PDB file of C-alpha atoms in Angstrom:
ATOM      1  CA  UNK E   1      62.426 235.087 138.072  1.00  0.00           C
ATOM      2  CA  UNK E   2      63.172 236.612 134.685  1.00  0.00           C
ATOM      3  CA  UNK E   3      62.547 240.338 134.350  1.00  0.00           C
ATOM      4  CA  UNK E   4      60.929 241.317 131.036  1.00  0.00           C
ATOM      5  CA  UNK E   5      60.145 244.924 132.045  1.00  0.00           C
ATOM      6  CA  UNK E   6      62.779 246.365 129.689  1.00  0.00           C
ATOM      7  CA  UNK E   7      61.211 244.469 126.806  1.00  0.00           C
ATOM      8  CA  UNK E   8      57.747 245.753 127.705  1.00  0.00           C
ATOM      9  CA  UNK E   9      59.092 249.310 127.755  1.00  0.00           C
ATOM     10  CA  UNK E  10      60.811 248.708 124.424  1.00  0.00           C
ATOM     11  CA  UNK E  11      57.660 247.570 122.619  1.00  0.00           C
ATOM     12  CA  UNK E  12      55.419 250.229 124.184  1.00  0.00           C
ATOM     13  CA  UNK E  13      56.495 252.657 121.453  1.00  0.00           C
ATOM     14  CA  UNK E  14      56.658 250.138 118.623  1.00  0.00           C
ATOM     15  CA  UNK E  15      54.169 248.450 116.273  1.00  0.00           C
ATOM     16  CA  UNK E  16      54.014 245.660 118.878  1.00  0.00           C
ATOM     17  CA  UNK E  17      52.421 247.908 121.507  1.00  0.00           C
ATOM     18  CA  UNK E  18      49.030 246.144 121.424  1.00  0.00           C
ATOM     19  CA  UNK E  19      50.758 242.980 122.636  1.00  0.00           C
ATOM     20  CA  UNK E  20      51.020 244.635 126.039  1.00  0.00           C
ATOM     21  CA  UNK E  21      47.293 244.016 126.541  1.00  0.00           C
ATOM     22  CA  UNK E  22      47.974 240.290 127.056  1.00  0.00           C
ATOM     23  CA  UNK E  23      51.712 239.610 127.270  1.00  0.00           C
ATOM     24  CA  UNK E  24      52.615 240.738 130.811  1.00  0.00           C
ATOM     25  CA  UNK E  25      49.853 238.641 132.378  1.00  0.00           C
ATOM     26  CA  UNK E  26      50.789 235.588 130.322  1.00  0.00           C
ATOM     27  CA  UNK E  27      54.413 235.854 131.395  1.00  0.00           C
ATOM     28  CA  UNK E  28      53.448 236.463 135.030  1.00  0.00           C
ATOM     29  CA  UNK E  29      51.223 233.388 135.000  1.00  0.00           C
ATOM     30  CA  UNK E  30      54.060 231.358 133.509  1.00  0.00           C
ATOM     31  CA  UNK E  31      56.488 232.593 136.164  1.00  0.00           C
ATOM     32  CA  UNK E  32      54.079 231.600 138.939  1.00  0.00           C
ATOM     33  CA  UNK E  33      52.591 228.344 137.713  1.00  0.00           C
ATOM     34  CA  UNK E  34      54.493 226.587 134.968  1.00  0.00           C
ATOM     35  CA  UNK E  35      58.132 226.419 135.959  1.00  0.00           C
ATOM     36  CA  UNK E  36      60.115 223.231 135.369  1.00  0.00           C
ATOM     37  CA  UNK E  37      61.411 221.375 138.420  1.00  0.00           C
ATOM     38  CA  UNK E  38      65.002 222.301 137.518  1.00  0.00           C
ATOM     39  CA  UNK E  39      64.194 225.944 136.860  1.00  0.00           C
ATOM     40  CA  UNK E  40      65.366 227.120 140.281  1.00  0.00           C
ATOM     41  CA  UNK E  41      68.772 225.482 139.827  1.00  0.00           C
ATOM     42  CA  UNK E  42      69.074 226.825 136.302  1.00  0.00           C
ATOM     43  CA  UNK E  43      68.261 230.337 137.562  1.00  0.00           C
ATOM     44  CA  UNK E  44      70.926 230.011 140.262  1.00  0.00           C
ATOM     45  CA  UNK E  45      73.468 228.901 137.666  1.00  0.00           C
ATOM     46  CA  UNK E  46      72.550 231.890 135.509  1.00  0.00           C
ATOM     47  CA  UNK E  47      73.204 234.274 138.405  1.00  0.00           C
ATOM     48  CA  UNK E  48      76.658 232.752 138.947  1.00  0.00           C
ATOM     49  CA  UNK E  49      77.915 233.531 135.446  1.00  0.00           C
ATOM     50  CA  UNK E  50      80.962 235.838 135.640  1.00  0.00           C
ATOM     51  CA  UNK E  51      80.667 239.497 134.726  1.00  0.00           C
ATOM     52  CA  UNK E  52      82.660 240.131 131.541  1.00  0.00           C
ATOM     53  CA  UNK E  53      82.416 242.887 128.938  1.00  0.00           C
ATOM     54  CA  UNK E  54      83.001 241.859 125.315  1.00  0.00           C
ATOM     55  CA  UNK E  55      85.451 243.977 123.339  1.00  0.00           C
ATOM     56  CA  UNK E  56      84.168 242.573 120.046  1.00  0.00           C
ATOM     57  CA  UNK E  57      80.782 241.460 118.741  1.00  0.00           C
ATOM     58  CA  UNK E  58      80.069 239.666 115.460  1.00  0.00           C
ATOM     59  CA  UNK E  59      76.488 238.794 114.562  1.00  0.00           C
ATOM     60  CA  UNK E  60      76.839 239.049 110.807  1.00  0.00           C
ATOM     61  CA  UNK E  61      79.089 236.033 110.263  1.00  0.00           C
ATOM     62  CA  UNK E  62      78.462 234.072 113.493  1.00  0.00           C
ATOM     63  CA  UNK E  63      77.193 234.637 117.032  1.00  0.00           C
ATOM     64  CA  UNK E  64      80.303 235.868 118.782  1.00  0.00           C
ATOM     65  CA  UNK E  65      80.629 237.934 121.929  1.00  0.00           C
ATOM     66  CA  UNK E  66      84.128 238.862 123.102  1.00  0.00           C
ATOM     67  CA  UNK E  67      87.587 237.409 122.582  1.00  0.00           C
ATOM     68  CA  UNK E  68      89.810 235.273 124.798  1.00  0.00           C
ATOM     69  CA  UNK E  69      91.803 238.256 126.089  1.00  0.00           C
ATOM     70  CA  UNK E  70      88.613 239.834 127.525  1.00  0.00           C
ATOM     71  CA  UNK E  71      88.311 237.216 130.277  1.00  0.00           C
ATOM     72  CA  UNK E  72      90.599 236.017 133.066  1.00  0.00           C
ATOM     73  CA  UNK E  73      91.580 232.322 132.853  1.00  0.00           C
ATOM     74  CA  UNK E  74      89.779 231.500 136.096  1.00  0.00           C
ATOM     75  CA  UNK E  75      86.594 233.174 134.913  1.00  0.00           C
ATOM     76  CA  UNK E  76      86.865 231.408 131.552  1.00  0.00           C
ATOM     77  CA  UNK E  77      86.975 228.023 133.286  1.00  0.00           C
ATOM     78  CA  UNK E  78      84.075 229.048 135.526  1.00  0.00           C
ATOM     79  CA  UNK E  79      82.051 230.209 132.515  1.00  0.00           C
ATOM     80  CA  UNK E  80      82.563 226.944 130.679  1.00  0.00           C
ATOM     81  CA  UNK E  81      81.681 224.842 133.709  1.00  0.00           C
ATOM     82  CA  UNK E  82      78.495 226.791 134.390  1.00  0.00           C
ATOM     83  CA  UNK E  83      77.341 226.783 130.777  1.00  0.00           C
ATOM     84  CA  UNK E  84      77.806 223.028 130.619  1.00  0.00           C
ATOM     85  CA  UNK E  85      75.160 222.762 133.326  1.00  0.00           C
ATOM     86  CA  UNK E  86      72.668 223.893 130.661  1.00  0.00           C
ATOM     87  CA  UNK E  87      73.335 220.846 128.477  1.00  0.00           C
ATOM     88  CA  UNK E  88      72.082 219.623 126.078  1.00  0.00           C
ATOM     89  CA  UNK E  89      72.835 222.559 123.779  1.00  0.00           C
ATOM     90  CA  UNK E  90      71.006 221.847 120.516  1.00  0.00           C
ATOM     91  CA  UNK E  91      70.968 225.050 118.407  1.00  0.00           C
ATOM     92  CA  UNK E  92      74.081 227.116 117.745  1.00  0.00           C
ATOM     93  CA  UNK E  93      77.091 227.369 117.659  1.00  0.00           C
ATOM     94  CA  UNK E  94      78.028 230.241 119.954  1.00  0.00           C
ATOM     95  CA  UNK E  95      81.439 231.826 120.541  1.00  0.00           C
ATOM     96  CA  UNK E  96      81.907 233.427 123.962  1.00  0.00           C
ATOM     97  CA  UNK E  97      85.294 234.935 124.767  1.00  0.00           C
ATOM     98  CA  UNK E  98      87.120 232.377 122.639  1.00  0.00           C
ATOM     99  CA  UNK E  99      85.101 229.420 123.962  1.00  0.00           C
ATOM    100  CA  UNK E 100      83.079 227.538 121.364  1.00  0.00           C
ATOM    101  CA  UNK E 101      79.722 226.060 122.364  1.00  0.00           C
ATOM    102  CA  UNK E 102      79.607 223.300 119.749  1.00  0.00           C
ATOM    103  CA  UNK E 103      75.908 222.519 119.584  1.00  0.00           C
ATOM    104  CA  UNK E 104      74.151 219.473 118.127  1.00  0.00           C
ATOM    105  CA  UNK E 105      72.896 221.432 115.131  1.00  0.00           C
ATOM    106  CA  UNK E 106      75.034 223.593 112.874  1.00  0.00           C
ATOM    107  CA  UNK E 107      72.301 226.204 112.799  1.00  0.00           C
ATOM    108  CA  UNK E 108      74.687 228.521 110.976  1.00  0.00           C
ATOM    109  CA  UNK E 109      74.487 226.194 107.962  1.00  0.00           C
ATOM    110  CA  UNK E 110      70.702 226.540 107.964  1.00  0.00           C
ATOM    111  CA  UNK E 111      71.004 230.316 108.193  1.00  0.00           C
ATOM    112  CA  UNK E 112      73.388 230.343 105.216  1.00  0.00           C
ATOM    113  CA  UNK E 113      70.772 228.460 103.175  1.00  0.00           C
ATOM    114  CA  UNK E 114      67.922 230.751 104.253  1.00  0.00           C
ATOM    115  CA  UNK E 115      69.588 234.179 104.222  1.00  0.00           C
ATOM    116  CA  UNK E 116      69.872 234.665 100.423  1.00  0.00           C
ATOM    117  CA  UNK E 117      66.092 234.365 100.080  1.00  0.00           C
ATOM    118  CA  UNK E 118      65.037 236.875 102.731  1.00  0.00           C
ATOM    119  CA  UNK E 119      63.528 240.257 102.183  1.00  0.00           C
ATOM    120  CA  UNK E 120      65.864 242.801 103.725  1.00  0.00           C
ATOM    121  CA  UNK E 121      65.625 242.652 107.515  1.00  0.00           C
ATOM    122  CA  UNK E 122      66.993 246.171 107.889  1.00  0.00           C
ATOM    123  CA  UNK E 123      64.867 248.024 110.469  1.00  0.00           C
ATOM    124  CA  UNK E 124      62.277 245.223 110.385  1.00  0.00           C
ATOM    125  CA  UNK E 125      60.278 243.698 113.234  1.00  0.00           C
ATOM    126  CA  UNK E 126      60.860 239.964 113.087  1.00  0.00           C
ATOM    127  CA  UNK E 127      59.231 237.020 114.876  1.00  0.00           C
ATOM    128  CA  UNK E 128      60.791 233.535 115.171  1.00  0.00           C
ATOM    129  CA  UNK E 129      58.210 230.932 116.210  1.00  0.00           C
ATOM    130  CA  UNK E 130      59.756 227.971 118.034  1.00  0.00           C
ATOM    131  CA  UNK E 131      63.198 229.558 118.099  1.00  0.00           C
ATOM    132  CA  UNK E 132      64.892 227.124 120.500  1.00  0.00           C
ATOM    133  CA  UNK E 133      67.785 228.794 122.308  1.00  0.00           C
ATOM    134  CA  UNK E 134      67.577 231.786 119.972  1.00  0.00           C
ATOM    135  CA  UNK E 135      70.594 231.319 117.711  1.00  0.00           C
ATOM    136  CA  UNK E 136      68.803 232.694 114.676  1.00  0.00           C
ATOM    137  CA  UNK E 137      67.497 235.718 116.610  1.00  0.00           C
ATOM    138  CA  UNK E 138      71.067 236.953 116.909  1.00  0.00           C
ATOM    139  CA  UNK E 139      71.686 236.378 113.208  1.00  0.00           C
ATOM    140  CA  UNK E 140      68.492 238.299 112.404  1.00  0.00           C
ATOM    141  CA  UNK E 141      69.784 241.197 114.475  1.00  0.00           C
ATOM    142  CA  UNK E 142      73.106 240.936 112.681  1.00  0.00           C
ATOM    143  CA  UNK E 143      71.183 241.236 109.401  1.00  0.00           C
ATOM    144  CA  UNK E 144      69.779 244.580 110.555  1.00  0.00           C
ATOM    145  CA  UNK E 145      66.475 243.721 112.271  1.00  0.00           C
ATOM    146  CA  UNK E 146      65.120 246.547 114.415  1.00  0.00           C
ATOM    147  CA  UNK E 147      63.672 243.956 116.790  1.00  0.00           C
ATOM    148  CA  UNK E 148      64.057 240.173 116.745  1.00  0.00           C
ATOM    149  CA  UNK E 149      61.538 238.448 118.987  1.00  0.00           C
ATOM    150  CA  UNK E 150      61.432 234.705 119.548  1.00  0.00           C
ATOM    151  CA  UNK E 151      58.849 232.533 121.247  1.00  0.00           C
ATOM    152  CA  UNK E 152      59.510 229.068 122.643  1.00  0.00           C
ATOM    153  CA  UNK E 153      57.998 227.386 125.719  1.00  0.00           C
ATOM    154  CA  UNK E 154      61.116 225.257 126.299  1.00  0.00           C
ATOM    155  CA  UNK E 155      62.456 226.459 129.628  1.00  0.00           C
ATOM    156  CA  UNK E 156      65.985 225.149 129.142  1.00  0.00           C
ATOM    157  CA  UNK E 157      66.097 227.023 125.836  1.00  0.00           C
ATOM    158  CA  UNK E 158      65.116 230.195 127.674  1.00  0.00           C
ATOM    159  CA  UNK E 159      67.949 229.743 130.152  1.00  0.00           C
ATOM    160  CA  UNK E 160      70.446 229.103 127.376  1.00  0.00           C
ATOM    161  CA  UNK E 161      69.251 232.255 125.610  1.00  0.00           C
ATOM    162  CA  UNK E 162      69.563 234.300 128.792  1.00  0.00           C
ATOM    163  CA  UNK E 163      73.101 233.015 129.322  1.00  0.00           C
ATOM    164  CA  UNK E 164      74.118 234.241 125.861  1.00  0.00           C
ATOM    165  CA  UNK E 165      72.133 237.468 126.199  1.00  0.00           C
ATOM    166  CA  UNK E 166      74.056 238.318 129.379  1.00  0.00           C
ATOM    167  CA  UNK E 167      77.127 239.041 127.271  1.00  0.00           C
ATOM    168  CA  UNK E 168      75.435 241.141 124.586  1.00  0.00           C
ATOM    169  CA  UNK E 169      75.936 244.917 124.745  1.00  0.00           C
ATOM    170  CA  UNK E 170      72.906 246.734 126.117  1.00  0.00           C
ATOM    171  CA  UNK E 171      71.971 248.309 122.793  1.00  0.00           C
ATOM    172  CA  UNK E 172      71.683 244.847 121.248  1.00  0.00           C
ATOM    173  CA  UNK E 173      70.045 243.229 124.267  1.00  0.00           C
ATOM    174  CA  UNK E 174      67.147 245.669 124.072  1.00  0.00           C
ATOM    175  CA  UNK E 175      66.376 244.532 120.529  1.00  0.00           C
ATOM    176  CA  UNK E 176      66.570 240.734 120.932  1.00  0.00           C
ATOM    177  CA  UNK E 177      64.280 238.767 123.251  1.00  0.00           C
ATOM    178  CA  UNK E 178      62.928 235.264 123.737  1.00  0.00           C
ATOM    179  CA  UNK E 179      59.524 234.920 125.393  1.00  0.00           C
ATOM    180  CA  UNK E 180      58.247 231.774 127.178  1.00  0.00           C
ATOM    181  CA  UNK E 181      55.228 231.335 124.934  1.00  0.00           C
ATOM    182  CA  UNK E 182      53.913 228.910 122.372  1.00  0.00           C
ATOM    183  CA  UNK E 183      52.223 229.931 119.145  1.00  0.00           C
ATOM    184  CA  UNK E 184      48.805 229.216 120.703  1.00  0.00           C
ATOM    185  CA  UNK E 185      49.477 232.015 123.206  1.00  0.00           C
ATOM    186  CA  UNK E 186      49.802 234.713 120.545  1.00  0.00           C
ATOM    187  CA  UNK E 187      47.038 237.218 119.785  1.00  0.00           C
ATOM    188  CA  UNK E 188      46.499 238.159 116.127  1.00  0.00           C
ATOM    189  CA  UNK E 189      49.083 240.931 116.038  1.00  0.00           C
ATOM    190  CA  UNK E 190      49.353 241.298 112.239  1.00  0.00           C
ATOM    191  CA  UNK E 191      52.360 243.620 112.541  1.00  0.00           C
ATOM    192  CA  UNK E 192      55.563 241.644 111.941  1.00  0.00           C
ATOM    193  CA  UNK E 193      57.432 242.291 108.705  1.00  0.00           C
ATOM    194  CA  UNK E 194      58.907 238.776 108.691  1.00  0.00           C
ATOM    195  CA  UNK E 195      57.849 235.611 110.487  1.00  0.00           C
ATOM    196  CA  UNK E 196      60.204 232.642 110.676  1.00  0.00           C
ATOM    197  CA  UNK E 197      59.142 229.092 111.477  1.00  0.00           C
ATOM    198  CA  UNK E 198      62.032 226.659 111.247  1.00  0.00           C
ATOM    199  CA  UNK E 199      61.619 223.071 112.355  1.00  0.00           C
ATOM    200  CA  UNK E 200      58.148 223.481 113.875  1.00  0.00           C
ATOM    201  CA  UNK E 201      55.412 222.574 111.361  1.00  0.00           C
ATOM    202  CA  UNK E 202      55.883 218.802 111.596  1.00  0.00           C
ATOM    203  CA  UNK E 203      55.464 218.951 115.376  1.00  0.00           C
ATOM    204  CA  UNK E 204      51.983 220.480 115.080  1.00  0.00           C
ATOM    205  CA  UNK E 205      48.894 218.249 115.130  1.00  0.00           C
ATOM    206  CA  UNK E 206      47.045 220.754 112.963  1.00  0.00           C
ATOM    207  CA  UNK E 207      49.425 222.138 110.324  1.00  0.00           C
ATOM    208  CA  UNK E 208      46.697 224.211 108.673  1.00  0.00           C
ATOM    209  CA  UNK E 209      45.886 225.934 111.954  1.00  0.00           C
ATOM    210  CA  UNK E 210      49.589 226.565 112.494  1.00  0.00           C
ATOM    211  CA  UNK E 211      50.051 228.175 109.076  1.00  0.00           C
ATOM    212  CA  UNK E 212      47.030 230.365 109.801  1.00  0.00           C
ATOM    213  CA  UNK E 213      48.601 231.377 113.116  1.00  0.00           C
ATOM    214  CA  UNK E 214      51.784 232.355 111.276  1.00  0.00           C
ATOM    215  CA  UNK E 215      49.733 234.443 108.831  1.00  0.00           C
ATOM    216  CA  UNK E 216      47.970 236.179 111.724  1.00  0.00           C
ATOM    217  CA  UNK E 217      51.289 237.625 112.948  1.00  0.00           C
ATOM    218  CA  UNK E 218      52.255 239.152 109.597  1.00  0.00           C
ATOM    219  CA  UNK E 219      51.349 242.536 108.201  1.00  0.00           C
ATOM    220  CA  UNK E 220      49.949 242.654 104.675  1.00  0.00           C
ATOM    221  CA  UNK E 221      52.650 241.513 102.220  1.00  0.00           C
ATOM    222  CA  UNK E 222      54.897 240.468 105.117  1.00  0.00           C
ATOM    223  CA  UNK E 223      57.196 237.519 104.442  1.00  0.00           C
ATOM    224  CA  UNK E 224      56.853 234.035 105.899  1.00  0.00           C
ATOM    225  CA  UNK E 225      60.025 231.932 105.992  1.00  0.00           C
ATOM    226  CA  UNK E 226      59.052 228.323 106.565  1.00  0.00           C
ATOM    227  CA  UNK E 227      61.585 225.515 107.019  1.00  0.00           C
ATOM    228  CA  UNK E 228      60.264 222.022 107.608  1.00  0.00           C
ATOM    229  CA  UNK E 229      60.606 218.326 106.871  1.00  0.00           C
ATOM    230  CA  UNK E 230      59.112 217.233 103.558  1.00  0.00           C
ATOM    231  CA  UNK E 231      58.867 214.162 101.360  1.00  0.00           C
ATOM    232  CA  UNK E 232      59.030 213.646  97.609  1.00  0.00           C
ATOM    233  CA  UNK E 233      55.681 213.569  95.816  1.00  0.00           C
ATOM    234  CA  UNK E 234      52.851 215.491  94.189  1.00  0.00           C
ATOM    235  CA  UNK E 235      50.431 217.955  95.748  1.00  0.00           C
ATOM    236  CA  UNK E 236      48.425 215.116  97.311  1.00  0.00           C
ATOM    237  CA  UNK E 237      51.416 213.399  98.985  1.00  0.00           C
ATOM    238  CA  UNK E 238      51.642 213.559 102.792  1.00  0.00           C
ATOM    239  CA  UNK E 239      53.389 211.179 105.204  1.00  0.00           C
ATOM    240  CA  UNK E 240      51.939 210.628 108.661  1.00  0.00           C
ATOM    241  CA  UNK E 241      54.201 208.277 110.670  1.00  0.00           C
ATOM    242  CA  UNK E 242      52.576 205.350 112.424  1.00  0.00           C
ATOM    243  CA  UNK E 243      54.430 206.162 115.641  1.00  0.00           C
ATOM    244  CA  UNK E 244      57.925 207.653 115.622  1.00  0.00           C
ATOM    245  CA  UNK E 245      59.853 209.361 112.855  1.00  0.00           C
ATOM    246  CA  UNK E 246      63.656 209.326 113.269  1.00  0.00           C
ATOM    247  CA  UNK E 247      62.907 208.371 116.885  1.00  0.00           C
ATOM    248  CA  UNK E 248      60.860 211.557 117.409  1.00  0.00           C
ATOM    249  CA  UNK E 249      57.457 210.869 118.968  1.00  0.00           C
ATOM    250  CA  UNK E 250      55.856 214.203 118.135  1.00  0.00           C
ATOM    251  CA  UNK E 251      56.005 214.174 114.324  1.00  0.00           C
ATOM    252  CA  UNK E 252      52.621 214.406 112.644  1.00  0.00           C
ATOM    253  CA  UNK E 253      52.595 215.474 108.988  1.00  0.00           C
ATOM    254  CA  UNK E 254      55.395 215.538 106.417  1.00  0.00           C
ATOM    255  CA  UNK E 255      53.947 216.937 103.160  1.00  0.00           C
ATOM    256  CA  UNK E 256      55.551 217.126  99.757  1.00  0.00           C
ATOM    257  CA  UNK E 257      56.646 220.627  98.786  1.00  0.00           C
ATOM    258  CA  UNK E 258      53.771 220.701  96.268  1.00  0.00           C
ATOM    259  CA  UNK E 259      51.260 219.827  98.995  1.00  0.00           C
ATOM    260  CA  UNK E 260      52.767 222.409 101.330  1.00  0.00           C
ATOM    261  CA  UNK E 261      52.470 225.104  98.675  1.00  0.00           C
ATOM    262  CA  UNK E 262      48.794 224.151  98.273  1.00  0.00           C
ATOM    263  CA  UNK E 263      48.294 224.418 102.043  1.00  0.00           C
ATOM    264  CA  UNK E 264      49.879 227.872 102.013  1.00  0.00           C
ATOM    265  CA  UNK E 265      47.636 229.075  99.193  1.00  0.00           C
ATOM    266  CA  UNK E 266      44.571 227.841 101.075  1.00  0.00           C
ATOM    267  CA  UNK E 267      45.788 229.664 104.208  1.00  0.00           C
ATOM    268  CA  UNK E 268      46.041 233.082 102.576  1.00  0.00           C
ATOM    269  CA  UNK E 269      49.563 233.289 101.175  1.00  0.00           C
ATOM    270  CA  UNK E 270      50.850 234.315  97.761  1.00  0.00           C
ATOM    271  CA  UNK E 271      54.219 234.479  95.938  1.00  0.00           C
ATOM    272  CA  UNK E 272      55.025 231.020  97.302  1.00  0.00           C
ATOM    273  CA  UNK E 273      58.469 229.711  96.383  1.00  0.00           C
ATOM    274  CA  UNK E 274      60.453 226.606  97.310  1.00  0.00           C
ATOM    275  CA  UNK E 275      63.899 228.183  97.634  1.00  0.00           C
ATOM    276  CA  UNK E 276      65.920 225.304  99.082  1.00  0.00           C
ATOM    277  CA  UNK E 277      65.844 221.517  99.461  1.00  0.00           C
ATOM    278  CA  UNK E 278      68.484 219.901 101.638  1.00  0.00           C
ATOM    279  CA  UNK E 279      69.046 216.355 102.857  1.00  0.00           C
ATOM    280  CA  UNK E 280      70.096 216.632 106.512  1.00  0.00           C
ATOM    281  CA  UNK E 281      73.590 215.235 106.977  1.00  0.00           C
ATOM    282  CA  UNK E 282      75.264 213.658 109.996  1.00  0.00           C
ATOM    283  CA  UNK E 283      77.756 216.535 109.847  1.00  0.00           C
ATOM    284  CA  UNK E 284      74.993 219.103 110.336  1.00  0.00           C
ATOM    285  CA  UNK E 285      73.233 217.279 113.179  1.00  0.00           C
ATOM    286  CA  UNK E 286      75.479 215.265 115.504  1.00  0.00           C
ATOM    287  CA  UNK E 287      76.451 214.574 119.094  1.00  0.00           C
ATOM    288  CA  UNK E 288      79.114 216.840 120.612  1.00  0.00           C
ATOM    289  CA  UNK E 289      80.664 217.518 124.001  1.00  0.00           C
ATOM    290  CA  UNK E 290      77.823 220.024 124.534  1.00  0.00           C
ATOM    291  CA  UNK E 291      75.083 217.581 123.445  1.00  0.00           C
ATOM    292  CA  UNK E 292      76.062 214.059 124.412  1.00  0.00           C
ATOM    293  CA  UNK E 293      72.757 212.329 123.668  1.00  0.00           C
ATOM    294  CA  UNK E 294      71.955 210.328 120.551  1.00  0.00           C
ATOM    295  CA  UNK E 295      71.707 212.293 117.329  1.00  0.00           C
ATOM    296  CA  UNK E 296      70.920 211.815 113.634  1.00  0.00           C
ATOM    297  CA  UNK E 297      73.394 208.996 112.962  1.00  0.00           C
ATOM    298  CA  UNK E 298      71.551 206.916 115.572  1.00  0.00           C
ATOM    299  CA  UNK E 299      68.180 207.606 113.951  1.00  0.00           C
ATOM    300  CA  UNK E 300      69.053 206.381 110.430  1.00  0.00           C
ATOM    301  CA  UNK E 301      69.008 202.824 109.164  1.00  0.00           C
ATOM    302  CA  UNK E 302      72.665 201.706 109.503  1.00  0.00           C
ATOM    303  CA  UNK E 303      72.325 199.571 106.355  1.00  0.00           C
ATOM    304  CA  UNK E 304      70.587 202.251 104.271  1.00  0.00           C
ATOM    305  CA  UNK E 305      71.036 205.858 105.375  1.00  0.00           C
ATOM    306  CA  UNK E 306      68.425 207.007 102.847  1.00  0.00           C
ATOM    307  CA  UNK E 307      65.892 205.748 105.396  1.00  0.00           C
ATOM    308  CA  UNK E 308      65.172 206.406 109.031  1.00  0.00           C
ATOM    309  CA  UNK E 309      65.509 203.582 111.527  1.00  0.00           C
ATOM    310  CA  UNK E 310      61.736 203.076 111.167  1.00  0.00           C
ATOM    311  CA  UNK E 311      61.985 202.730 107.378  1.00  0.00           C
ATOM    312  CA  UNK E 312      60.676 206.169 106.372  1.00  0.00           C
ATOM    313  CA  UNK E 313      62.535 208.480 103.957  1.00  0.00           C
ATOM    314  CA  UNK E 314      65.500 210.125 105.711  1.00  0.00           C
ATOM    315  CA  UNK E 315      65.070 213.796 106.747  1.00  0.00           C
ATOM    316  CA  UNK E 316      64.697 216.127 103.780  1.00  0.00           C
ATOM    317  CA  UNK E 317      64.228 219.788 104.636  1.00  0.00           C
ATOM    318  CA  UNK E 318      62.659 222.477 102.488  1.00  0.00           C
ATOM    319  CA  UNK E 319      62.730 226.248 102.839  1.00  0.00           C
ATOM    320  CA  UNK E 320      59.650 227.975 101.463  1.00  0.00           C
ATOM    321  CA  UNK E 321      59.013 231.704 101.350  1.00  0.00           C
ATOM    322  CA  UNK E 322      55.610 233.300 100.926  1.00  0.00           C
ATOM    323  CA  UNK E 323      53.785 236.583 101.502  1.00  0.00           C
ATOM    324  CA  UNK E 324      50.578 237.299 103.332  1.00  0.00           C
ATOM    325  CA  UNK E 325      47.761 238.313 101.014  1.00  0.00           C
TER     326      UNK E 325
END
C-alpha cells in the first residue's frame, strides 16, 4: 500500500485543505478495490530499490537525482534492473545516479516549449491533470512551485513516480505528489494558481465537460496551460476519427486551434492565446530500451509521413494558455 499521510498533513495547512473532506476516502477505496493485477509485484519491486542519498539535485534543467559516484556499482546494476521491471517508461527522461531512463517521449522538449509562456510558478500551487509518471511535476517544482500535485489513474505511472520520488530529498518530496485519481474524481476546489493539461483533451469523450472541470480547479484569474492534438481549420473545424487515430483507440475530438479557443471562451476562460504549434517528430516520440513497443514511426503512413497510418493528418500539437474568468 502507498502511504499518503504525509501529503494529507502537508495540505492541511494549505489552500488545498478542503480536499481532505473527500480525498482520503477516495484513496482508501482505490487501495482496497481497484488495484491492477500486477500491483503487488510492482509494490514488491519498489520496496527492493536500493537506499541511496543523492549528493546533487537538478530540477531546473532536467530531472536529475544524484551522480554516479553516489552509488556502489552493485547497487547501480540492481537499480537499473529493478527500474526496468516498470517498463514501458513513456514520459521522461530521468537521470538517477548517472543512469539515464530514456523514455519514449522527450517530455523535456515539451517543457521547453511550454515554459516561456507560463505565469511565474514561484510559490504557486499547481495541478497537472493526467500527468503520467510525473516528469513535469518535477520540472514545475524546479520552476519554484510551492506544491506540484498530479493526478493520473494509471497504476504503472504511479509506481514509476514513486520510484523516482524515493530518491528526492525530503524537502522536495513533501511538495511533489501524484494521486491515483482521474479528473472526474475531483471536487470543485477552485484554488490552484495554475492547472496543466497536456495530452489529455483528445482522450475525453466530452471535451467541453473536461474544460469545465479544469476551470473548476482554478482560482479566479488562475492560468490554464492546455496542450493537445489539433488540426488545421477554422473555428468550426473538428476531426472525430472513425475508429483509431495513429493507432490510438481512445481519441475522440481533434479541434482546430480556432475551434478550441471558441470552446474555451464558452467554458469561462479569457486571455486565450495559442502560444505554440508543433508537428510531433519521430525524434521526440520513439521506441527506446526503456519503451520497446511500437511508437510514432509505426503509426505514420510510410509513404507519406504527413498522414497517420489511417490517413488522417499527422499529429500536430498546440499549446494554449488561458485564464479563468
